[in-house]
Amino acid sequence: MNKKIEGKINQLLNSDAVNYFETSERLVLMNMLEKEIISELEKVSLYKIIEKYKRFIKN
């Protein structure tokens, strides 16, 4: 996983967004941090989560 994606995941997990995550979203993000390589399906899920909570990510 590239550093940019990992950074966005960490930003989401360390933001106020954690108060709004659905359980499945939180699990997806935590599992992705533990993996070296993520599948295309996981990437799609990740981009959906990032899009949904992008207002919590600071550039």
GROMACS .gro file of C-alpha atoms in nm, residues 2 9 12 17 19-20 24 28-30 35-37 40 42 44-45 48-49 56 58-59:
model
   22
    2ASN     CA    1   0.140   0.338  -0.085
    9ILE     CA    2  -0.647   0.612   0.648
   12LEU     CA    3  -0.951   0.941   0.909
   17ALA     CA    4  -1.481   1.088   1.158
   19ASN     CA    5  -1.748   0.903   1.573
   20TYR     CA    6  -1.948   0.857   1.253
   24SER     CA    7  -1.782  -0.224   0.884
   28VAL     CA    8  -1.212  -0.220   0.665
   29LEU     CA    9  -0.975   0.066   0.751
   30MET     CA   10  -0.807  -0.119   1.037
   35LYS     CA   11  -0.182  -0.543   0.493
   36GLU     CA   12   0.106  -0.481   0.255
   37ILE     CA   13  -0.109  -0.532  -0.055
   40GLU     CA   14  -0.908  -0.397  -0.605
   42GLU     CA   15  -1.069  -0.321  -0.096
   44VAL     CA   16  -1.303   0.051  -0.409
   45SER     CA   17  -1.430   0.025  -0.051
   48LYS     CA   18  -1.593   0.513  -0.101
   49ILE     CA   19  -1.509   0.560   0.267
   56PHE     CA   20  -1.259   1.526   0.807
   58LYS     CA   21  -0.700   1.788   0.638
   59ASN     CA   22  -0.472   1.839   0.339
   0.00000   0.00000   0.00000
